[in-house]
Amino acid sequence: MKKLLNDPADVVAEALAGMAAAHPDRLRVDLEHRLVLRAGGPVRGKVAVVSGGGSGHEPLHAGYVGLGMLDAACCGEVFTSPVPGQVVAATRATDGGAGVLHVVKNYTGDLLNFEMAAEIVAAGVDGPPVELAHVVTDDDVAVEDSTWTIGRRGVGVTVLLEKIVGAAAEERWPLDRCHALAERVNRQGRSMAMALTSCTVPAAGRPTFELGEDEMELGVGIHGEAGRATVPVAPAREVAASLVSAVRSDLGLRRGESVLALVNGLGGTPLLELYVMAHEVHRLLAGAGVGVARSLVGNYVTSLEMAGCSVTLLRADEELLRLYDAPVNTPGLRWGV
Amino acid sequence: MKKLLNDPADVVAEALAGMAAAHPDRLRVDLEHRLVLRAGGPVRGKVAVVSGGGSGHEPLHAGYVGLGMLDAACCGEVFTSPVPGQVVAATRATDGGAGVLHVVKNYTGDLLNFEMAAEIVAAGVDGPPVELAHVVTDDDVAVEDSTWTIGRRGVGVTVLLEKIVGAAAEERWPLDRCHALAERVNRQGRSMAMALTSCTVPAAGRPTFELGEDEMELGVGIHGEAGRATVPVAPAREVAASLVSAVRSDLGLRRGESVLALVNGLGGTPLLELYVMAHEVHRLLAGAGVGVARSLVGNYVTSLEMAGCSVTLLRADEELLRLYDAPVNTPGLRWGV
Amino acid sequence: MADLESFRAWVADASATLTDQAEHLTDLDRAIGDGDHGTNMARGFAACAALDPEAGYNGIDAYLKMVGMTLVSTVGGASGPLYGTFFLRLAGPLAAADEVGVHQVGQALRAGVEGVVARGKAQLGDKTMYDALAPALEAFDEASRDGQDLASCLEAAALAAAAGRDATEPLVARKGRASYLGERSAGHIDPGASSATLLIEAAARTLV
Amino acid sequence: MADLESFRAWVADASATLTDQAEHLTDLDRAIGDGDHGTNMARGFAACAALDPEAGYNGIDAYLKMVGMTLVSTVGGASGPLYGTFFLRLAGPLAAADEVGVHQVGQALRAGVEGVVARGKAQLGDKTMYDALAPALEAFDEASRDGQDLASCLEAAALAAAAGRDATEPLVARKGRASYLGERSAGHIDPGASSATLLIEAAARTLV
Ligand SMILES: Nc1ncnc2c1ncn2[C@@H]1O[C@H](COP(=O)(O)OP(=O)(O)O)[C@@H](O)[C@H]1O
Ligand SMILES: Nc1ncnc2c1ncn2[C@@H]1O[C@H](COP(=O)(O)OP(=O)(O)O)[C@@H](O)[C@H]1O
Ligand SMILES: [Mg+2]
Ligand SMILES: [Mg+2]
Ligand SMILES: [Mg+2]
Ligand SMILES: [Mg+2]
């Protein structure tokens, strides 16, 4: 394992210290609880949007803290969900009196830890009551959906949701409306990913999974969870066709509809290749009569240094586009300010 | 070689098509000449800032076209400089009557091709005369400087220069002042890089250089040119110390001065690790009594999927900071709009 | 009869065992999860084993609550809240006791396992830690009804847990990260069922 | 005497040879450069070989200018402008001639090589294509002064180019990308000196 770090056990703490040093104007880092917070403290009267999860997916979530997006991110160990104490601390540190929305990706660990945190806050032992709501993102169509299982993983839609709901919170939407909007964004979006290589968790020291020199993993998860199938490497146009058709059909996209499209790198794929993929994705959507209202190309939800990409499509409408276009000022996403 | 592309010969053209599709509001792509241009066409009365070079360093340069930065980028084959025809076309397409500044990284190929382009434009055979100037960036301290050789490579300072001079041009500084400013930025900045892995040029199909499992390359170039030395892999704090001390001493930074610091990923290193490096870089500078006025952490000048990073320090002053802070709206760098 | 010292010995034994088996558990998790179960468990139990014996928890129940809270705040992932809840709930039936026997340990175990179900909603055959814990509880109860002593009951529980763990191998996961794999999760032993077995085995060695 | 057909044969031969040797040249460039010299040269000369023979260039000089322009616009990198300039300058001394002999070819070669120097500022021993071109020109001139015919002069030039190429191996580069390597550039043959030798060798086979 070759990585730019010191002791693998310290990687998250040191990266957070680096974020604090690099963005002192915008971010405040609580190293004890491993939280990234807005520099300004809680915003009175605004719903606070709090997310978190395992580290290693940067810029998700810590890089999305700031005006127009998150109020705090709880950073777990690499690929390990944060613990309830972190979520409780984030919730208390960001509440501006209008309640807190937890954005949780659908992994058992994240669900249970956020749930315990919510119980602790609700119990009110450590502070005044806080109005809470939570949304669970589960947009990964690589996983079969079923009421018998935990269901689908939360991936790329999480970024778009944090952006859009963050904007609504900035407009002082009340908690129930923010919550309903978040549920709607999650319902309207789907994703699928593929990997050319594995990644290596620093503490583990070796690759999470094995792939042959001519193989790729279709439907991979952002922690290196195996996907739908290991298949031979294919040209970008075929890879794009697999991803787009899986997402499009699951979403039931029809001719004449339009989407926000996210062509996302998993960390180790050059931007040059992501734009080749973007070209194919746009071509395929045009061919299907689906318009692309907004487009993001780059590393937004990563899996350490994994090579590969994901495609997220979010059915667009006027409200979502307006909120998406609203100002945002975070290290990972910025416009309008 | 596992990559997300179709025919390796088409990778640049297809990536440019992807950029056009992804950023139709801001960019226009001339596929014939492989140029990325601002959507709005030439800006009357403004000096046009034109850059370019081999592809594979994205977001440099194509991702820096837009308000407040470049007017056009000329995109060569992967790691191969553009040809004069491209530079001529870009120059003619962006001239708004106030002249054109060419930003060239110090590689023989780039120098010669931009020079021939300048001769062609000066000859005026294909159009009216255009006032031209050029700046050559040569900030890589890994290479020994000498009047007997071509000198140092242009790397990270190029991004900061394009940002700062782009802002001056936006303020309608005349060509000679833009040019002098560009020379000054180049003089005030230095960089050094290291790599944990090689990268693979699509057309070549195999890694540019070899590194053992326990080796890293100190002073590597952005095309995988070998550096100062191949050395054993070291912890982030030692890597940072090597890079910072080389840059700092070459720049002659003294206690009490302050810098713009760029901790740049070469493409394959996760953001988590870049922030660990940023932590070390800030710590080292603080220890040396050097302030960090502005900080950038991320993939800004890449070398395809190479794992590794570079550190660029630019001696700060009021004028540079003001121009750096001015609005910029490009796919790769955006604030203030 | 088990006293506070026994429970502390249990946690110490569990910590040593989990550290020892961390790599094995992580390998199991790498096959059908994300390769952190061993690291997570070893980190959490090391923190529990390091709890200051003088730190003011008077009685078994207070100690177990402290262990539960420590697991919740150090393990992370799915197993942190699940094992945390397990230990928090264990405490209930043991309130205010200085020494506990078969009957109380049986009640505590039931409360703990029910806590895991309440938290994780797993059913038998979902390929989770519950597939080791449920048969362990059943075997304990049966041995207890047969009038066996605490050591024998826990030994029976440990054997049943191991059998339950082994029986997870052919299963298709329906809960936890392994469920994303669908059919491809079959053919691997569940890491949580393995760590649960290690915990019960440690109890059989120490809660006597 | 060489006519337009001879020059076209030269370019065709060069294109075939460079395509054939592309991998070798790229390997040389990978050692002390960026691993694209073979690809660059093969791409550029293939474009020249594909120039439409009917495309209105009347005469050798027009043809060579066309080749030069094509190289400039298709090769890229350092070698594009250098070889482009070489061919553009070759054309000068051959203006308006239908057939050219030793004397004119010698003048053209000198103009071409001077163009490379004017463009690239290389000196002898900098470890560049000039280290093959300069001795080639010298050998040509000497053979020409000795009264040898065009074929013999070009053969002498080719031998000298090859010797110049081989002599680049121990040199420390002072120009081009290899110069970044400093001392580490020694021990490798310069890719541009190799491609220059291939070009002169192709001329010796065709310009007769
Ligand atoms: N809903 C659940 N109920 C009970 N146990 C579960 C549940 N989900 C997961 N587990 C257990 O957790 C184990 C994985 O733990 P761990 O690897 O530490 O967490 P994560 O999956 O978050 O990385 C699984 O092997 C399984 O036994
Ligand atoms: N200043 C120069 N003068 C003459 N030849 C040069 C000069 N700089 C580089 N070269 C030649 O160019 C060759 C490299 O060409 P190529 O690989 O195509 O370009 P690049 O270095 O831009 O990738 C070198 O081997 C050298 O012979
Ligand atoms: Mg985990
Ligand atoms: Mg090159
Ligand atoms: Mg796990
Ligand atoms: Mg080269």
Short mmCIF file of N, CA and C in Angstrom, two decimals, chain B residues 193-276:
data_model
loop_
_atom_site.label_atom_id
_atom_site.label_comp_id
_atom_site.label_asym_id
_atom_site.label_seq_id
_atom_site.Cartn_x
_atom_site.Cartn_y
_atom_site.Cartn_z
N ALA B 193 6.97 18.34 -7.04
CA ALA B 193 6.01 17.24 -7.05
C ALA B 193 6.67 15.93 -6.67
N MET B 194 5.85 14.97 -6.27
CA MET B 194 6.33 13.61 -6.03
C MET B 194 5.23 12.64 -6.49
N ALA B 195 5.66 11.45 -6.87
CA ALA B 195 4.69 10.46 -7.36
C ALA B 195 4.86 9.14 -6.62
N LEU B 196 3.71 8.51 -6.35
CA LEU B 196 3.71 7.17 -5.77
C LEU B 196 3.55 6.11 -6.85
N THR B 197 2.95 6.52 -7.97
CA THR B 197 2.76 5.59 -9.09
C THR B 197 3.00 6.35 -10.39
N SER B 198 3.15 5.61 -11.45
CA SER B 198 3.26 6.21 -12.78
C SER B 198 1.85 6.46 -13.31
N CYS B 199 1.77 6.94 -14.53
CA CYS B 199 0.50 7.01 -15.22
C CYS B 199 0.69 6.33 -16.57
N THR B 200 -0.41 6.08 -17.25
CA THR B 200 -0.35 5.39 -18.53
C THR B 200 -0.98 6.26 -19.61
N VAL B 201 -0.18 6.66 -20.59
CA VAL B 201 -0.70 7.42 -21.73
C VAL B 201 -1.54 6.45 -22.57
N PRO B 202 -2.81 6.82 -22.86
CA PRO B 202 -3.68 5.88 -23.57
C PRO B 202 -3.05 5.30 -24.84
N ALA B 203 -2.42 6.15 -25.65
CA ALA B 203 -1.86 5.65 -26.90
C ALA B 203 -0.68 4.72 -26.67
N ALA B 204 0.01 4.89 -25.54
CA ALA B 204 1.17 4.03 -25.26
C ALA B 204 0.73 2.71 -24.66
N GLY B 205 -0.30 2.75 -23.84
CA GLY B 205 -0.87 1.51 -23.33
C GLY B 205 -0.14 0.89 -22.15
N ARG B 206 1.00 1.47 -21.78
CA ARG B 206 1.63 0.97 -20.56
C ARG B 206 2.28 2.10 -19.78
N PRO B 207 2.57 1.85 -18.49
CA PRO B 207 3.05 2.92 -17.62
C PRO B 207 4.28 3.61 -18.18
N THR B 208 4.35 4.92 -18.00
CA THR B 208 5.47 5.71 -18.50
C THR B 208 6.77 5.36 -17.79
N PHE B 209 6.69 5.11 -16.49
CA PHE B 209 7.90 4.71 -15.78
C PHE B 209 7.56 3.64 -14.76
N GLU B 210 8.60 3.04 -14.21
CA GLU B 210 8.41 1.96 -13.25
C GLU B 210 8.79 2.45 -11.87
N LEU B 211 8.04 2.03 -10.88
CA LEU B 211 8.39 2.32 -9.49
C LEU B 211 8.16 1.05 -8.71
N GLY B 212 9.10 0.71 -7.84
CA GLY B 212 8.92 -0.47 -7.01
C GLY B 212 7.82 -0.26 -5.98
N GLU B 213 7.40 -1.35 -5.35
CA GLU B 213 6.31 -1.31 -4.37
C GLU B 213 6.63 -0.39 -3.18
N ASP B 214 7.91 -0.15 -2.93
CA ASP B 214 8.29 0.66 -1.78
C ASP B 214 8.97 1.95 -2.19
N GLU B 215 8.79 2.33 -3.45
CA GLU B 215 9.50 3.51 -3.94
C GLU B 215 8.55 4.65 -4.30
N MET B 216 9.09 5.84 -4.22
CA MET B 216 8.38 6.99 -4.77
C MET B 216 9.38 7.83 -5.56
N GLU B 217 8.84 8.68 -6.42
CA GLU B 217 9.69 9.50 -7.27
C GLU B 217 9.59 10.94 -6.78
N LEU B 218 10.70 11.48 -6.35
CA LEU B 218 10.73 12.84 -5.82
C LEU B 218 11.14 13.79 -6.93
N GLY B 219 10.32 14.81 -7.15
CA GLY B 219 10.65 15.78 -8.19
C GLY B 219 10.14 15.38 -9.56
N VAL B 220 9.12 14.54 -9.58
CA VAL B 220 8.57 14.05 -10.85
C VAL B 220 7.94 15.19 -11.64
N GLY B 221 7.92 15.05 -12.96
CA GLY B 221 7.24 16.02 -13.82
C GLY B 221 5.83 15.57 -14.13
N ILE B 222 5.03 16.49 -14.67
CA ILE B 222 3.62 16.15 -14.89
C ILE B 222 3.39 15.28 -16.12
N HIS B 223 4.46 14.91 -16.81
CA HIS B 223 4.30 13.93 -17.89
C HIS B 223 4.96 12.63 -17.49
N GLY B 224 5.23 12.48 -16.20
CA GLY B 224 5.92 11.28 -15.76
C GLY B 224 7.41 11.34 -16.03
N GLU B 225 7.95 12.55 -16.28
CA GLU B 225 9.40 12.66 -16.38
C GLU B 225 10.00 12.32 -15.03
N ALA B 226 11.05 11.55 -15.05
CA ALA B 226 11.72 11.20 -13.80
C ALA B 226 12.15 12.48 -13.09
N GLY B 227 12.36 12.36 -11.79
CA GLY B 227 12.61 13.57 -11.00
C GLY B 227 14.01 13.62 -10.47
N ARG B 228 14.14 14.14 -9.26
CA ARG B 228 15.46 14.23 -8.65
C ARG B 228 15.99 12.88 -8.26
N ALA B 229 15.10 12.06 -7.70
CA ALA B 229 15.58 10.79 -7.19
C ALA B 229 14.41 9.84 -6.93
N THR B 230 14.69 8.56 -7.08
CA THR B 230 13.74 7.54 -6.67
C THR B 230 14.15 7.15 -5.25
N VAL B 231 13.23 7.31 -4.32
CA VAL B 231 13.57 7.10 -2.90
C VAL B 231 12.52 6.19 -2.26
N PRO B 232 12.84 5.64 -1.09
CA PRO B 232 11.84 4.80 -0.42
C PRO B 232 10.61 5.62 -0.02
N VAL B 233 9.46 4.98 -0.05
CA VAL B 233 8.23 5.63 0.38
C VAL B 233 8.41 6.12 1.82
N ALA B 234 7.89 7.32 2.10
CA ALA B 234 8.04 7.91 3.43
C ALA B 234 6.68 8.40 3.91
N PRO B 235 6.55 8.62 5.23
CA PRO B 235 5.29 9.17 5.76
C PRO B 235 5.01 10.55 5.18
N ALA B 236 3.74 10.94 5.21
CA ALA B 236 3.32 12.23 4.66
C ALA B 236 4.14 13.39 5.23
N ARG B 237 4.44 13.30 6.50
CA ARG B 237 5.14 14.45 7.09
C ARG B 237 6.53 14.61 6.51
N GLU B 238 7.17 13.50 6.14
CA GLU B 238 8.50 13.61 5.52
C GLU B 238 8.39 14.04 4.06
N VAL B 239 7.38 13.53 3.38
CA VAL B 239 7.17 13.94 2.00
C VAL B 239 6.93 15.44 1.95
N ALA B 240 6.06 15.90 2.83
CA ALA B 240 5.74 17.32 2.87
C ALA B 240 7.00 18.14 3.18
N ALA B 241 7.79 17.64 4.09
CA ALA B 241 9.01 18.37 4.46
C ALA B 241 9.94 18.50 3.26
N SER B 242 10.11 17.42 2.49
CA SER B 242 10.96 17.49 1.30
C SER B 242 10.45 18.54 0.33
N LEU B 243 9.15 18.48 0.05
CA LEU B 243 8.61 19.39 -0.95
C LEU B 243 8.66 20.83 -0.46
N VAL B 244 8.19 21.05 0.75
CA VAL B 244 8.12 22.42 1.25
C VAL B 244 9.51 23.02 1.39
N SER B 245 10.47 22.23 1.87
CA SER B 245 11.78 22.86 2.08
C SER B 245 12.44 23.17 0.75
N ALA B 246 12.26 22.31 -0.25
CA ALA B 246 12.83 22.60 -1.57
C ALA B 246 12.23 23.89 -2.14
N VAL B 247 10.92 24.00 -2.06
CA VAL B 247 10.25 25.16 -2.63
C VAL B 247 10.58 26.42 -1.84
N ARG B 248 10.54 26.29 -0.53
CA ARG B 248 10.72 27.44 0.33
C ARG B 248 12.13 28.03 0.18
N SER B 249 13.11 27.14 0.14
CA SER B 249 14.48 27.66 0.09
C SER B 249 14.74 28.26 -1.29
N ASP B 250 14.21 27.63 -2.34
CA ASP B 250 14.44 28.19 -3.67
C ASP B 250 13.81 29.57 -3.79
N LEU B 251 12.67 29.72 -3.13
CA LEU B 251 11.94 30.98 -3.21
C LEU B 251 12.53 31.99 -2.22
N GLY B 252 13.38 31.51 -1.32
CA GLY B 252 13.97 32.40 -0.32
C GLY B 252 12.94 33.01 0.61
N LEU B 253 11.94 32.21 0.97
CA LEU B 253 10.87 32.72 1.84
C LEU B 253 11.40 32.99 3.23
N ARG B 254 11.06 34.14 3.75
CA ARG B 254 11.52 34.50 5.10
C ARG B 254 10.34 34.56 6.05
N ARG B 255 10.67 34.40 7.33
CA ARG B 255 9.72 34.60 8.41
C ARG B 255 8.91 35.86 8.20
N GLY B 256 7.60 35.78 8.40
CA GLY B 256 6.79 36.97 8.30
C GLY B 256 6.18 37.18 6.93
N GLU B 257 6.73 36.48 5.94
CA GLU B 257 6.11 36.59 4.62
C GLU B 257 4.86 35.71 4.57
N SER B 258 4.06 35.90 3.54
CA SER B 258 2.92 35.00 3.41
C SER B 258 2.74 34.57 1.95
N VAL B 259 2.07 33.46 1.79
CA VAL B 259 1.98 32.82 0.47
C VAL B 259 0.56 32.38 0.13
N LEU B 260 0.34 32.19 -1.16
CA LEU B 260 -0.78 31.37 -1.62
C LEU B 260 -0.22 29.96 -1.74
N ALA B 261 -0.91 28.99 -1.12
CA ALA B 261 -0.41 27.62 -1.13
C ALA B 261 -1.35 26.72 -1.91
N LEU B 262 -0.79 25.96 -2.82
CA LEU B 262 -1.58 24.99 -3.59
C LEU B 262 -1.04 23.60 -3.29
N VAL B 263 -1.87 22.78 -2.65
CA VAL B 263 -1.53 21.38 -2.45
C VAL B 263 -2.31 20.61 -3.50
N ASN B 264 -1.60 20.18 -4.50
CA ASN B 264 -2.23 19.70 -5.73
C ASN B 264 -2.10 18.20 -5.90
N GLY B 265 -3.19 17.55 -6.21
CA GLY B 265 -3.17 16.11 -6.48
C GLY B 265 -2.84 15.85 -7.94
N LEU B 266 -2.08 14.81 -8.19
CA LEU B 266 -1.68 14.50 -9.57
C LEU B 266 -2.73 13.66 -10.29
N GLY B 267 -3.80 13.31 -9.63
CA GLY B 267 -4.90 12.63 -10.32
C GLY B 267 -5.39 11.40 -9.58
N GLY B 268 -4.48 10.58 -9.10
CA GLY B 268 -4.88 9.31 -8.52
C GLY B 268 -4.86 9.26 -7.01
N THR B 269 -4.59 10.37 -6.37
CA THR B 269 -4.53 10.39 -4.91
C THR B 269 -5.84 10.92 -4.34
N PRO B 270 -6.42 10.18 -3.38
CA PRO B 270 -7.70 10.63 -2.82
C PRO B 270 -7.57 11.97 -2.11
N LEU B 271 -8.65 12.73 -2.13
CA LEU B 271 -8.72 14.02 -1.46
C LEU B 271 -8.38 13.88 0.02
N LEU B 272 -8.77 12.78 0.63
CA LEU B 272 -8.47 12.52 2.04
C LEU B 272 -6.97 12.65 2.28
N GLU B 273 -6.18 12.05 1.40
CA GLU B 273 -4.73 12.11 1.55
C GLU B 273 -4.19 13.51 1.25
N LEU B 274 -4.81 14.19 0.28
CA LEU B 274 -4.36 15.55 -0.02
C LEU B 274 -4.55 16.46 1.19
N TYR B 275 -5.64 16.23 1.92
CA TYR B 275 -5.85 17.06 3.12
C TYR B 275 -4.85 16.70 4.22
N VAL B 276 -4.46 15.45 4.30
CA VAL B 276 -3.39 15.08 5.24
C VAL B 276 -2.13 15.84 4.87
#
